[in-house]
Amino acid sequence: MGHILRREPTQGLMQIFVKRRFSEMNQFVEHPLLKKEAIESRVYQEVLAARVLEQGNSLIVAPTALGKTVIAALVAAHMLAKKSGQKILILAPTKPLAAQHEKSMKKFFAIDEEKITLLTGSTEPNEREKMFNNSTIICATPQTIENDVVTGRINLGNVCLAVFDEAHKGVKEYSYVFIAQKYVSQAKDPLILALTASPSSEEEKIQDICRNLFIKNIEIRTDKDPDVLPFTNEIEIAWNRVDLPIEFLDIKRHLEIFMKEQLMFLKRLGYARSISSTYYGKKQLLELQQQIRRDVATRAKERPSVYAAASKLACLLKISHAHTLLETQGTRSLNTYMEALREQENTRPSKAIKFIFNDDGILLAERTAKILAEKGIDHPKVPRLKEILSKNFSEKPESRVLVFNHYRASIASLEKELSGVQGVQAKKFIGQATKGKDKGLTQKEQLNILQEFRDGKYNTLLCSSVAEEGLDIPSVDLVVFFEPVPSEIRLIQRRGRTGRFGKGKVIILMARATRDETFYYSSMAKERKMHSLLSRLKNESILEKQSTLDTFVEKKEHCLVYADHREQASTVTKELSSLGVFVKMKVLETGDYVITDDIVVERKTIEDFLESMIDGRLFNQLVTMSSNYASPLIIVEGNPEELFTLRDIHKNSIIGMLTSIAVNYRVPILFTRDARETAEYIYLIAKREQLSPDKAIRLRVGRKGLSMPLMQRFIVESLPTVGPVLAEKLLKKFRTIKKISNATEKELMEVEKLGEKKAKEIVKVLTKEYKDKEDSPKIDSAESYSSESGSEP
């Protein structure tokens, strides 16, 4: 992209940064709050900092290693000098990245290092509050700040600059969105600086980022700009193509025939527009899945064939993934995946799984893949990678390499393959989440591996997407893409790991005539589109009108709502805070939100409601809420039509449960579309109940308003497999709870609809010795309920 013409900042603002100290041949920025010779002078950084101060809330888009953190430091120095006693807040998505910012600020600023603080979830909340109040520069993870703002521990009113690193995350429900809203509502004169290397190639997403972070100005720099060029290093990009073995093509053909058959079926039903498997990538298939799910929820009665469409699409998604693994990873990864499908067939078979393994073509593809793996015939990328690494370390023994691979199974396989290659010391580097049998790395393990990588114990890291951003990974000489990625953001982030302190190199492995080539050209086109779009948005001044500050002004009337500590990270608490509600986190004995002395709310998603009905939690929750509060309330969040389609539970059982909640337990149920509407309900109830004379709120610990028969029935209903009807029959038979607890299995079985299995479960619970923290099996209370209602789940 060519150089973008920009209006230069005013002379007065430039004077803040153009004072320099000379040390030998280098020039350094001089500022009263910055350490001497801490920041090398680069005009483009000073110009960008001045533009932020001149234009206000700004988004800076610049490649990795162009010093976006330095720009933040320059702006911060000016703001602290201008507004003595105020604070700087620097946010980063992960703890290691936030710690990296803390280290940089201590390196740059000539202030007491104790005034530069790192706040993360590993610090106790009360201690975080003290640290925030006593600090001048706070580097933090957004989730930590969000939680402390929601709970009222901290206020952002004294923050004169908020920096949002990796600003492309500022969309949807990410914490950046909430923090930005609270910041502009609490601070008298807020200033936001958003930093990213790659916002998006989609105008809608860029507009969302700008809207959510209140951006008024976009500043762009690329490594081709004249003022940047002297400070960048060349990155050589090489495409290394391989051909799939002829044996792979045979497997590929069988998979494609199967996919085409499923697409033909879906096209006959009016869902698929094409029968070409190349037309339907993962994104298109997932969009199609959403459409079919909507139809299952809304049109199943008039169109029963939608269930068959859902099953065919499930088949298509699974085999499409197998096809991707074969093209991009090889037979080992394909075999691992097929073995996982076989395990599902043996443990929890679905119609889709059964259909897949009844197909002769799939069975033949599966057998062929196993034979090839046994013969050692794998993807040609593997030997090519060995050649690349062997050559690299023979020429540069002290160099460091990152190999990116999207799939954990492939990473584990590559680690074994590279163990025998001379000069290569490879180590897998993956995320923290455990996926199936594959245990992730803890953050401590990740940091240890990175340090060993710096120290030279390992010279090659085999990385998943976790290494793309958010971790302080040393600059490397070579980055290898085992497969291209279709995302321009991920392409830029991966590429940015090299060329920081010298010439860098990127090698992208691609299999000819596969989706590898499609993904690569797609990401390159998206990157070009992104830069073009950003330039247009900036130069034509077509940023959509941002929300005004008045939209987020704090409400004059405040309500207090107690929320259970497990709700701390939920969207509901953030929305309540945005509505002006003071949310106080507590460990609640019952319910999720306590609104008044009498009102408690249990919030459930559709899925959680059904799950709690099956595992019996719902019965116990109803009992405890009704025992402690006069007006308990259940809010069920989501599409109500999914109540009867999401799980394989008979409709009569669900209707019976809803009826019992309303009639037997006398607990109202409200349905909301999403978390925002749930928050609005809670807010309006709180406003109605609290903002009037003589209204108060406290946490209830005693029982209220229950008759003796009702309390007795509640106690009996807490027994396994016992619902309201069976509880009443047991009490009528034995007359007291003590007699029920002393009854034998045979005596219990005299009660109508209480069989041997239920009797055994009741006696077991009543007689088994209590052991603290014992893991006990779940009891299917929904089974007893459905049998009482005369329906089968």
mmCIF file of C-alpha atoms in Angstrom, residues 44-277:
data_model
loop_
_atom_site.group_PDB
_atom_site.id
_atom_site.type_symbol
_atom_site.label_atom_id
_atom_site.label_comp_id
_atom_site.label_asym_id
_atom_site.label_seq_id
_atom_site.Cartn_x
_atom_site.Cartn_y
_atom_site.Cartn_z
ATOM 1 C CA TYR A 44 6.542 8.317 13.211
ATOM 2 C CA GLN A 45 5.942 7.272 16.852
ATOM 3 C CA GLU A 46 6.047 10.885 18.023
ATOM 4 C CA VAL A 47 3.742 11.982 15.211
ATOM 5 C CA LEU A 48 1.238 9.241 16.051
ATOM 6 C CA ALA A 49 1.339 10.109 19.764
ATOM 7 C CA ALA A 50 0.737 13.764 18.957
ATOM 8 C CA ARG A 51 -2.149 12.836 16.659
ATOM 9 C CA VAL A 52 -3.817 10.945 19.513
ATOM 10 C CA LEU A 53 -3.487 13.966 21.789
ATOM 11 C CA GLU A 54 -4.794 16.245 19.046
ATOM 12 C CA GLN A 55 -7.655 14.123 17.710
ATOM 13 C CA GLY A 56 -8.828 12.288 20.846
ATOM 14 C CA ASN A 57 -9.874 8.645 21.052
ATOM 15 C CA SER A 58 -7.789 6.880 18.411
ATOM 16 C CA LEU A 59 -7.219 3.481 16.867
ATOM 17 C CA ILE A 60 -3.617 2.913 15.753
ATOM 18 C CA VAL A 61 -3.101 0.124 13.233
ATOM 19 C CA ALA A 62 0.547 -0.821 12.750
ATOM 20 C CA PRO A 63 2.486 -4.057 12.207
ATOM 21 C CA THR A 64 4.082 -5.920 15.092
ATOM 22 C CA ALA A 65 7.481 -4.550 16.184
ATOM 23 C CA LEU A 66 6.778 -0.944 15.138
ATOM 24 C CA GLY A 67 6.607 0.097 18.795
ATOM 25 C CA LYS A 68 2.921 0.601 19.551
ATOM 26 C CA THR A 69 3.767 0.269 23.265
ATOM 27 C CA VAL A 70 6.205 3.181 22.920
ATOM 28 C CA ILE A 71 3.425 5.313 21.412
ATOM 29 C CA ALA A 72 1.256 4.466 24.418
ATOM 30 C CA ALA A 73 4.110 5.467 26.755
ATOM 31 C CA LEU A 74 4.551 8.833 24.994
ATOM 32 C CA VAL A 75 0.850 9.629 25.270
ATOM 33 C CA ALA A 76 0.815 8.448 28.900
ATOM 34 C CA ALA A 77 3.788 10.684 29.794
ATOM 35 C CA HIS A 78 2.007 13.746 28.407
ATOM 36 C CA MET A 79 -1.281 12.939 30.169
ATOM 37 C CA LEU A 80 0.389 12.371 33.551
ATOM 38 C CA ALA A 81 2.312 15.626 33.227
ATOM 39 C CA LYS A 82 -0.876 17.455 32.288
ATOM 40 C CA LYS A 83 -3.151 15.820 34.871
ATOM 41 C CA SER A 84 -1.159 15.291 38.033
ATOM 42 C CA GLY A 85 -2.560 12.728 40.437
ATOM 43 C CA GLN A 86 -4.473 10.800 37.802
ATOM 44 C CA LYS A 87 -3.875 7.275 36.494
ATOM 45 C CA ILE A 88 -3.025 5.387 33.312
ATOM 46 C CA LEU A 89 -4.763 2.074 32.636
ATOM 47 C CA ILE A 90 -3.132 -0.310 30.136
ATOM 48 C CA LEU A 91 -5.162 -3.404 29.234
ATOM 49 C CA ALA A 92 -3.886 -6.557 27.510
ATOM 50 C CA PRO A 93 -5.762 -9.825 26.824
ATOM 51 C CA THR A 94 -3.456 -12.150 28.782
ATOM 52 C CA LYS A 95 -1.444 -12.084 31.977
ATOM 53 C CA PRO A 96 1.938 -12.543 30.219
ATOM 54 C CA LEU A 97 1.214 -9.659 27.846
ATOM 55 C CA ALA A 98 0.032 -7.437 30.711
ATOM 56 C CA ALA A 99 3.227 -8.342 32.595
ATOM 57 C CA GLN A 100 5.232 -7.408 29.496
ATOM 58 C CA HIS A 101 3.587 -3.970 29.502
ATOM 59 C CA GLU A 102 4.389 -3.552 33.200
ATOM 60 C CA LYS A 103 8.041 -4.371 32.468
ATOM 61 C CA SER A 104 8.117 -1.851 29.589
ATOM 62 C CA MET A 105 6.548 0.930 31.662
ATOM 63 C CA LYS A 106 9.085 0.391 34.446
ATOM 64 C CA LYS A 107 11.809 0.579 31.815
ATOM 65 C CA PHE A 108 10.442 3.824 30.340
ATOM 66 C CA PHE A 109 9.128 5.890 33.265
ATOM 67 C CA ALA A 110 11.152 7.812 35.815
ATOM 68 C CA ILE A 111 8.643 7.325 38.614
ATOM 69 C CA ASP A 112 8.640 5.093 41.673
ATOM 70 C CA GLU A 113 8.393 1.522 40.351
ATOM 71 C CA GLU A 114 5.929 0.693 43.135
ATOM 72 C CA LYS A 115 3.536 3.074 41.397
ATOM 73 C CA ILE A 116 3.559 0.833 38.296
ATOM 74 C CA THR A 117 1.387 -2.189 39.034
ATOM 75 C CA LEU A 118 0.246 -5.452 37.464
ATOM 76 C CA LEU A 119 -3.336 -6.483 38.273
ATOM 77 C CA THR A 120 -4.554 -9.969 37.357
ATOM 78 C CA GLY A 121 -6.986 -12.505 38.725
ATOM 79 C CA SER A 122 -4.218 -14.182 40.718
ATOM 80 C CA THR A 123 -4.233 -11.258 43.181
ATOM 81 C CA GLU A 124 -6.889 -11.188 45.901
ATOM 82 C CA PRO A 125 -9.729 -8.708 45.171
ATOM 83 C CA ASN A 126 -9.193 -6.602 48.308
ATOM 84 C CA GLU A 127 -5.474 -6.384 47.575
ATOM 85 C CA ARG A 128 -6.230 -5.372 43.956
ATOM 86 C CA GLU A 129 -8.382 -2.532 45.219
ATOM 87 C CA LYS A 130 -5.512 -1.181 47.340
ATOM 88 C CA MET A 131 -3.006 -1.600 44.493
ATOM 89 C CA PHE A 132 -5.269 0.196 42.033
ATOM 90 C CA ASN A 133 -5.855 3.121 44.373
ATOM 91 C CA ASN A 134 -2.158 3.472 45.218
ATOM 92 C CA SER A 135 -0.782 3.164 41.674
ATOM 93 C CA THR A 136 -0.168 5.627 38.865
ATOM 94 C CA ILE A 137 0.205 3.202 35.951
ATOM 95 C CA ILE A 138 -1.897 0.041 36.089
ATOM 96 C CA CYS A 139 -1.275 -2.807 33.648
ATOM 97 C CA ALA A 140 -4.060 -5.374 33.824
ATOM 98 C CA THR A 141 -6.090 -8.060 32.139
ATOM 99 C CA PRO A 142 -9.533 -6.804 31.086
ATOM 100 C CA GLN A 143 -11.449 -9.528 32.935
ATOM 101 C CA THR A 144 -9.849 -8.413 36.207
ATOM 102 C CA ILE A 145 -10.767 -4.750 35.717
ATOM 103 C CA GLU A 146 -14.238 -5.679 34.542
ATOM 104 C CA ASN A 147 -14.905 -7.766 37.663
ATOM 105 C CA ASP A 148 -13.636 -5.034 39.984
ATOM 106 C CA VAL A 149 -15.689 -2.348 38.229
ATOM 107 C CA VAL A 150 -18.822 -4.511 38.368
ATOM 108 C CA THR A 151 -18.382 -5.171 42.082
ATOM 109 C CA GLY A 152 -17.614 -1.511 42.803
ATOM 110 C CA ARG A 153 -14.112 -2.114 44.131
ATOM 111 C CA ILE A 154 -12.614 0.359 41.687
ATOM 112 C CA ASN A 155 -13.800 3.426 39.833
ATOM 113 C CA LEU A 156 -12.338 4.642 36.544
ATOM 114 C CA GLY A 157 -13.118 8.295 37.171
ATOM 115 C CA ASN A 158 -9.489 9.105 37.986
ATOM 116 C CA VAL A 159 -8.067 7.464 34.837
ATOM 117 C CA CYS A 160 -6.850 10.033 32.307
ATOM 118 C CA LEU A 161 -5.834 7.476 29.627
ATOM 119 C CA ALA A 162 -7.061 3.948 28.904
ATOM 120 C CA VAL A 163 -4.985 1.852 26.492
ATOM 121 C CA PHE A 164 -6.612 -1.169 24.829
ATOM 122 C CA ASP A 165 -3.933 -3.452 23.381
ATOM 123 C CA GLU A 166 -4.982 -6.047 20.771
ATOM 124 C CA ALA A 167 -7.997 -3.809 20.180
ATOM 125 C CA HIS A 168 -9.469 -6.115 17.521
ATOM 126 C CA LYS A 169 -10.908 -8.043 20.463
ATOM 127 C CA GLY A 170 -13.211 -5.135 21.297
ATOM 128 C CA VAL A 171 -16.352 -6.729 19.879
ATOM 129 C CA LYS A 172 -19.409 -8.619 21.123
ATOM 130 C CA GLU A 173 -19.195 -9.610 24.794
ATOM 131 C CA TYR A 174 -15.451 -9.155 25.291
ATOM 132 C CA SER A 175 -14.512 -7.232 28.448
ATOM 133 C CA TYR A 176 -13.073 -4.306 26.452
ATOM 134 C CA VAL A 177 -16.586 -3.260 25.427
ATOM 135 C CA PHE A 178 -17.891 -3.025 28.971
ATOM 136 C CA ILE A 179 -14.773 -1.311 30.323
ATOM 137 C CA ALA A 180 -14.872 1.341 27.577
ATOM 138 C CA GLN A 181 -18.512 2.118 28.379
ATOM 139 C CA LYS A 182 -17.834 2.424 32.099
ATOM 140 C CA TYR A 183 -14.718 4.491 31.474
ATOM 141 C CA VAL A 184 -16.463 7.147 29.371
ATOM 142 C CA SER A 185 -19.304 7.307 31.892
ATOM 143 C CA GLN A 186 -17.083 7.638 34.971
ATOM 144 C CA ALA A 187 -14.129 9.734 33.767
ATOM 145 C CA LYS A 188 -14.528 13.489 33.430
ATOM 146 C CA ASP A 189 -12.264 13.790 30.379
ATOM 147 C CA PRO A 190 -11.621 10.245 29.060
ATOM 148 C CA LEU A 191 -8.988 9.470 26.439
ATOM 149 C CA ILE A 192 -8.850 6.065 24.735
ATOM 150 C CA LEU A 193 -5.921 4.675 22.761
ATOM 151 C CA ALA A 194 -6.602 1.413 20.926
ATOM 152 C CA LEU A 195 -3.724 -0.576 19.432
ATOM 153 C CA THR A 196 -3.750 -3.456 16.954
ATOM 154 C CA ALA A 197 -1.805 -4.902 14.053
ATOM 155 C CA SER A 198 -4.889 -6.253 12.336
ATOM 156 C CA PRO A 199 -8.456 -5.122 13.137
ATOM 157 C CA SER A 200 -10.376 -6.918 10.358
ATOM 158 C CA SER A 201 -11.050 -6.979 6.638
ATOM 159 C CA GLU A 202 -14.785 -6.542 7.290
ATOM 160 C CA GLU A 203 -16.074 -2.989 7.489
ATOM 161 C CA GLU A 204 -18.841 -3.981 9.888
ATOM 162 C CA LYS A 205 -16.350 -5.373 12.407
ATOM 163 C CA ILE A 206 -14.092 -2.318 12.160
ATOM 164 C CA GLN A 207 -17.126 -0.120 12.719
ATOM 165 C CA ASP A 208 -18.061 -2.280 15.729
ATOM 166 C CA ILE A 209 -14.582 -1.869 17.216
ATOM 167 C CA CYS A 210 -14.693 1.893 16.694
ATOM 168 C CA ARG A 211 -18.203 2.142 18.096
ATOM 169 C CA ASN A 212 -17.477 -0.036 21.133
ATOM 170 C CA LEU A 213 -14.236 1.784 21.983
ATOM 171 C CA PHE A 214 -15.572 5.277 21.116
ATOM 172 C CA ILE A 215 -12.945 5.785 18.411
ATOM 173 C CA LYS A 216 -12.981 9.142 16.593
ATOM 174 C CA ASN A 217 -9.735 8.858 14.660
ATOM 175 C CA ILE A 218 -7.851 6.075 12.850
ATOM 176 C CA GLU A 219 -4.087 6.228 12.306
ATOM 177 C CA ILE A 220 -2.429 3.711 9.977
ATOM 178 C CA ARG A 221 1.184 2.790 9.427
ATOM 179 C CA THR A 222 2.600 -0.032 7.330
ATOM 180 C CA ASP A 223 6.166 -1.249 6.936
ATOM 181 C CA LYS A 224 6.156 0.355 3.456
ATOM 182 C CA ASP A 225 5.525 3.910 4.682
ATOM 183 C CA PRO A 226 8.548 6.209 4.151
ATOM 184 C CA ASP A 227 8.724 7.323 7.806
ATOM 185 C CA VAL A 228 8.575 3.704 8.993
ATOM 186 C CA LEU A 229 10.811 2.036 6.405
ATOM 187 C CA PRO A 230 14.163 2.922 8.080
ATOM 188 C CA PHE A 231 13.064 1.095 11.266
ATOM 189 C CA THR A 232 11.743 -2.118 9.727
ATOM 190 C CA ASN A 233 13.528 -5.303 8.776
ATOM 191 C CA GLU A 234 12.918 -7.242 5.624
ATOM 192 C CA ILE A 235 10.754 -10.330 5.936
ATOM 193 C CA GLU A 236 11.193 -12.831 3.143
ATOM 194 C CA ILE A 237 8.080 -14.880 2.397
ATOM 195 C CA ALA A 238 8.454 -18.181 0.548
ATOM 196 C CA TRP A 239 5.723 -20.551 -0.626
ATOM 197 C CA ASN A 240 6.795 -24.166 -0.481
ATOM 198 C CA ARG A 241 4.409 -26.383 -2.431
ATOM 199 C CA VAL A 242 4.107 -30.162 -2.265
ATOM 200 C CA ASP A 243 2.008 -32.700 -4.176
ATOM 201 C CA LEU A 244 -0.270 -35.153 -2.426
ATOM 202 C CA PRO A 245 0.680 -38.826 -2.959
ATOM 203 C CA ILE A 246 -1.542 -40.716 -5.376
ATOM 204 C CA GLU A 247 -2.727 -42.915 -2.489
ATOM 205 C CA PHE A 248 -4.074 -39.786 -0.752
ATOM 206 C CA LEU A 249 -6.063 -38.910 -3.843
ATOM 207 C CA ASP A 250 -7.907 -42.225 -3.645
ATOM 208 C CA ILE A 251 -8.949 -41.559 -0.033
ATOM 209 C CA LYS A 252 -9.841 -37.997 -0.969
ATOM 210 C CA ARG A 253 -12.106 -39.225 -3.779
ATOM 211 C CA HIS A 254 -14.121 -41.484 -1.440
ATOM 212 C CA LEU A 255 -14.604 -38.676 1.065
ATOM 213 C CA GLU A 256 -15.682 -36.240 -1.649
ATOM 214 C CA ILE A 257 -18.224 -38.713 -3.077
ATOM 215 C CA PHE A 258 -19.783 -39.051 0.377
ATOM 216 C CA MET A 259 -19.878 -35.264 0.869
ATOM 217 C CA LYS A 260 -21.448 -34.743 -2.550
ATOM 218 C CA GLU A 261 -24.208 -37.249 -1.735
ATOM 219 C CA GLN A 262 -25.090 -35.384 1.479
ATOM 220 C CA LEU A 263 -25.112 -32.062 -0.367
ATOM 221 C CA MET A 264 -27.427 -33.496 -3.027
ATOM 222 C CA PHE A 265 -29.830 -34.576 -0.286
ATOM 223 C CA LEU A 266 -29.699 -31.113 1.317
ATOM 224 C CA LYS A 267 -30.188 -29.433 -2.066
ATOM 225 C CA ARG A 268 -33.349 -31.477 -2.694
ATOM 226 C CA LEU A 269 -34.666 -30.149 0.613
ATOM 227 C CA GLY A 270 -33.851 -26.591 -0.419
ATOM 228 C CA TYR A 271 -30.884 -26.025 1.899
ATOM 229 C CA ALA A 272 -27.762 -26.428 -0.215
ATOM 230 C CA ARG A 273 -27.239 -24.146 -3.210
ATOM 231 C CA SER A 274 -24.454 -26.242 -4.697
ATOM 232 C CA ILE A 275 -23.328 -29.861 -4.611
ATOM 233 C CA SER A 276 -19.665 -28.897 -4.830
ATOM 234 C CA SER A 277 -17.807 -29.673 -1.601
#
